[in-house]
Amino acid sequence: MAEFNVLIAGAEHVKYAEEICHEMAESAKARGTGIAKRSPEYLEKQMVSGKAVIAIQKSTQKVAGFCYIESWGHEKYVANSGLIVFPEFRKFGLARLIKDKAFELSRKKFPNAKLFGLTTSLAVMKINSEIGYHPVTFSELTMDDQFWNGCKSCVNYDILTRTERSKCLCTGMLYDPAWEKPN
């Protein structure tokens, strides 16, 4: 099994941004699903501001996976977005390690925010469920137009607009920190 460093990305990782963007696009194309397209510059900004998680293979220093976080609705919501594991590094449990680190980062930076994500991936749904996320209707997610504008690059965007952002092929998943507090 390959060994990885899964860590909060920083300025030293911006050199991987273009490769990550390319792999995100290729992966979405191969699955026939959408993904909010982000520029290398956008990913670089997330890395430099400490809002991204990167996995690096220890022996080769190759990028193996990535995820970033974004806050919405005046920091009431935080999305873990852009999860990618490069094909050669799949089946090592790396997606779970990245999601765990992104969850930890989100909770540290935004302790009172509801965490959410959209996915068509059964594997991601399973990981999110294990972390503590629950499937929800889109009405429980942020209403921030900027977030939903990120869906415009998805092949299924017409479904989202046709249903007035109430349904799509993605499943919305939410983690609410209030669930941790005793009643």
Short mmCIF file of C-alpha atoms in Angstrom, two decimals:
data_model
loop_
_atom_site.label_atom_id
_atom_site.label_comp_id
_atom_site.label_asym_id
_atom_site.label_seq_id
_atom_site.Cartn_x
_atom_site.Cartn_y
_atom_site.Cartn_z
CA MET A 1 0.00 0.00 0.00
CA ALA A 2 1.23 3.45 -0.89
CA GLU A 3 1.86 5.83 1.98
CA PHE A 4 0.50 9.34 1.91
CA ASN A 5 0.76 12.62 3.74
CA VAL A 6 -2.73 14.10 4.07
CA LEU A 7 -2.39 17.67 5.23
CA ILE A 8 -3.71 21.19 5.09
CA ALA A 9 -2.46 22.60 1.79
CA GLY A 10 -0.33 25.71 1.78
CA ALA A 11 1.59 27.96 -0.59
CA GLU A 12 4.10 25.18 -1.24
CA HIS A 13 1.34 23.14 -2.91
CA VAL A 14 0.14 25.68 -5.50
CA LYS A 15 2.38 23.95 -8.04
CA TYR A 16 -0.21 21.13 -8.10
CA ALA A 17 -3.26 23.34 -8.83
CA GLU A 18 -3.34 22.94 -12.60
CA GLU A 19 -2.88 19.16 -12.39
CA ILE A 20 -5.70 18.93 -9.83
CA CYS A 21 -8.06 21.00 -12.02
CA HIS A 22 -7.29 18.80 -14.99
CA GLU A 23 -7.95 15.61 -13.03
CA MET A 24 -11.23 16.99 -11.64
CA ALA A 25 -12.46 17.70 -15.18
CA GLU A 26 -11.31 14.32 -16.52
CA SER A 27 -12.90 12.45 -13.63
CA ALA A 28 -16.24 14.23 -14.06
CA LYS A 29 -16.14 13.51 -17.79
CA ALA A 30 -15.37 9.82 -17.20
CA ARG A 31 -18.26 9.49 -14.73
CA GLY A 32 -20.63 11.52 -16.92
CA THR A 33 -21.39 13.78 -13.97
CA GLY A 34 -20.83 17.39 -13.25
CA ILE A 35 -18.49 19.19 -10.95
CA ALA A 36 -18.21 22.84 -10.08
CA LYS A 37 -15.33 23.84 -12.32
CA ARG A 38 -12.70 25.88 -10.58
CA SER A 39 -9.66 27.54 -12.07
CA PRO A 40 -6.13 26.73 -10.93
CA GLU A 41 -6.01 30.27 -9.51
CA TYR A 42 -9.08 29.57 -7.39
CA LEU A 43 -7.54 26.37 -5.99
CA GLU A 44 -4.30 28.23 -5.34
CA LYS A 45 -6.24 30.82 -3.33
CA GLN A 46 -7.88 28.06 -1.26
CA MET A 47 -4.47 26.48 -0.63
CA VAL A 48 -2.76 29.71 0.40
CA SER A 49 -5.64 30.64 2.73
CA GLY A 50 -5.48 27.25 4.50
CA LYS A 51 -8.84 26.08 3.15
CA ALA A 52 -7.74 22.99 1.27
CA VAL A 53 -6.59 19.46 2.00
CA ILE A 54 -4.04 17.72 -0.17
CA ALA A 55 -2.73 14.16 -0.23
CA ILE A 56 0.84 13.63 -1.38
CA GLN A 57 2.39 10.22 -1.99
CA LYS A 58 5.41 10.09 0.33
CA SER A 59 7.76 8.16 -1.93
CA THR A 60 7.22 10.17 -5.14
CA GLN A 61 5.86 13.51 -3.87
CA LYS A 62 3.08 13.17 -6.47
CA VAL A 63 -0.30 14.70 -5.71
CA ALA A 64 -2.73 11.88 -4.97
CA GLY A 65 -5.89 13.69 -3.87
CA PHE A 66 -7.45 16.98 -2.95
CA CYS A 67 -10.49 18.73 -1.44
CA TYR A 68 -11.24 22.32 -0.50
CA ILE A 69 -13.69 24.09 1.78
CA GLU A 70 -15.80 27.17 1.13
CA SER A 71 -18.07 29.11 3.45
CA TRP A 72 -21.50 30.37 2.42
CA GLY A 73 -24.36 32.37 3.88
CA HIS A 74 -22.16 34.52 6.12
CA GLU A 75 -20.26 31.44 7.40
CA LYS A 76 -23.44 29.64 8.49
CA TYR A 77 -22.69 26.88 5.96
CA VAL A 78 -19.44 25.28 4.84
CA ALA A 79 -19.11 23.02 1.83
CA ASN A 80 -16.40 20.43 1.39
CA SER A 81 -15.98 20.53 -2.38
CA GLY A 82 -13.88 19.23 -5.22
CA LEU A 83 -12.95 15.89 -3.66
CA ILE A 84 -10.69 14.07 -6.07
CA VAL A 85 -8.49 11.02 -5.74
CA PHE A 86 -6.28 10.47 -8.75
CA PRO A 87 -7.07 7.12 -10.44
CA GLU A 88 -3.73 5.46 -9.68
CA PHE A 89 -4.26 6.12 -5.96
CA ARG A 90 -7.81 4.84 -5.62
CA LYS A 91 -8.63 1.80 -3.46
CA PHE A 92 -6.24 2.87 -0.66
CA GLY A 93 -8.91 4.56 1.49
CA LEU A 94 -7.51 7.94 0.56
CA ALA A 95 -10.91 9.59 -0.05
CA ARG A 96 -11.85 8.82 3.56
CA LEU A 97 -8.59 10.27 4.87
CA ILE A 98 -9.08 13.44 2.83
CA LYS A 99 -12.74 13.79 3.89
CA ASP A 100 -11.79 13.27 7.55
CA LYS A 101 -9.14 16.00 7.31
CA ALA A 102 -11.55 18.36 5.47
CA PHE A 103 -14.19 17.74 8.16
CA GLU A 104 -11.65 18.49 10.89
CA LEU A 105 -10.50 21.65 9.07
CA SER A 106 -14.09 22.82 8.56
CA ARG A 107 -14.97 22.28 12.23
CA LYS A 108 -11.83 24.11 13.35
CA LYS A 109 -12.25 27.14 11.05
CA PHE A 110 -16.05 27.32 11.28
CA PRO A 111 -17.09 25.56 14.53
CA ASN A 112 -20.75 26.65 14.42
CA ALA A 113 -21.36 26.20 10.70
CA LYS A 114 -23.47 23.47 9.16
CA LEU A 115 -21.30 21.38 6.84
CA PHE A 116 -22.70 20.16 3.57
CA GLY A 117 -21.89 18.65 0.24
CA LEU A 118 -23.51 17.54 -2.97
CA THR A 119 -22.52 14.28 -4.60
CA THR A 120 -23.59 11.61 -7.04
CA SER A 121 -20.96 9.20 -5.69
CA LEU A 122 -22.17 6.31 -3.56
CA ALA A 123 -18.67 6.01 -2.06
CA VAL A 124 -18.73 9.67 -0.97
CA MET A 125 -22.24 9.26 0.44
CA LYS A 126 -21.02 6.30 2.49
CA ILE A 127 -18.00 8.24 3.79
CA ASN A 128 -20.14 11.28 4.62
CA SER A 129 -22.63 9.07 6.49
CA GLU A 130 -19.82 7.50 8.52
CA ILE A 131 -18.54 10.97 9.45
CA GLY A 132 -22.01 12.06 10.62
CA TYR A 133 -23.66 13.69 7.61
CA HIS A 134 -27.30 12.93 6.79
CA PRO A 135 -29.04 13.08 3.40
CA VAL A 136 -31.28 16.16 3.22
CA THR A 137 -33.46 18.01 0.77
CA PHE A 138 -31.82 20.92 -0.98
CA SER A 139 -34.01 23.32 1.03
CA GLU A 140 -31.83 22.52 4.08
CA LEU A 141 -28.68 23.69 2.32
CA THR A 142 -27.42 27.21 1.76
CA MET A 143 -29.58 29.48 -0.34
CA ASP A 144 -26.51 31.51 -1.34
CA ASP A 145 -26.79 32.10 -5.11
CA GLN A 146 -23.00 32.10 -5.45
CA PHE A 147 -22.87 28.48 -4.27
CA TRP A 148 -25.57 27.36 -6.71
CA ASN A 149 -23.88 29.25 -9.54
CA GLY A 150 -21.04 26.74 -9.16
CA CYS A 151 -23.43 24.09 -10.48
CA LYS A 152 -23.74 25.86 -13.85
CA SER A 153 -20.83 23.86 -15.26
CA CYS A 154 -22.56 20.56 -14.43
CA VAL A 155 -24.13 18.52 -17.23
CA ASN A 156 -27.25 18.20 -15.04
CA TYR A 157 -27.72 21.91 -14.36
CA ASP A 158 -30.95 21.96 -16.37
CA ILE A 159 -32.53 19.59 -13.82
CA LEU A 160 -31.57 21.89 -10.98
CA THR A 161 -32.99 24.97 -12.70
CA ARG A 162 -36.12 23.17 -13.92
CA THR A 163 -36.93 22.16 -10.34
CA GLU A 164 -36.09 25.60 -8.92
CA ARG A 165 -33.11 24.16 -7.00
CA SER A 166 -35.22 21.58 -5.19
CA LYS A 167 -33.93 18.43 -6.96
CA CYS A 168 -31.08 17.16 -9.04
CA LEU A 169 -29.14 13.93 -9.54
CA CYS A 170 -26.86 14.90 -6.65
CA THR A 171 -27.70 14.01 -3.08
CA GLY A 172 -27.41 16.82 -0.58
CA MET A 173 -25.77 15.80 2.69
CA LEU A 174 -25.59 17.87 5.86
CA TYR A 175 -23.78 17.78 9.19
CA ASP A 176 -25.15 20.11 11.85
CA PRO A 177 -22.93 20.73 14.91
CA ALA A 178 -26.12 21.20 16.95
CA TRP A 179 -26.60 17.44 16.68
CA GLU A 180 -23.61 17.03 19.02
CA LYS A 181 -25.07 19.16 21.79
CA PRO A 182 -27.21 17.48 24.43
CA ASN A 183 -30.87 18.55 24.51
#
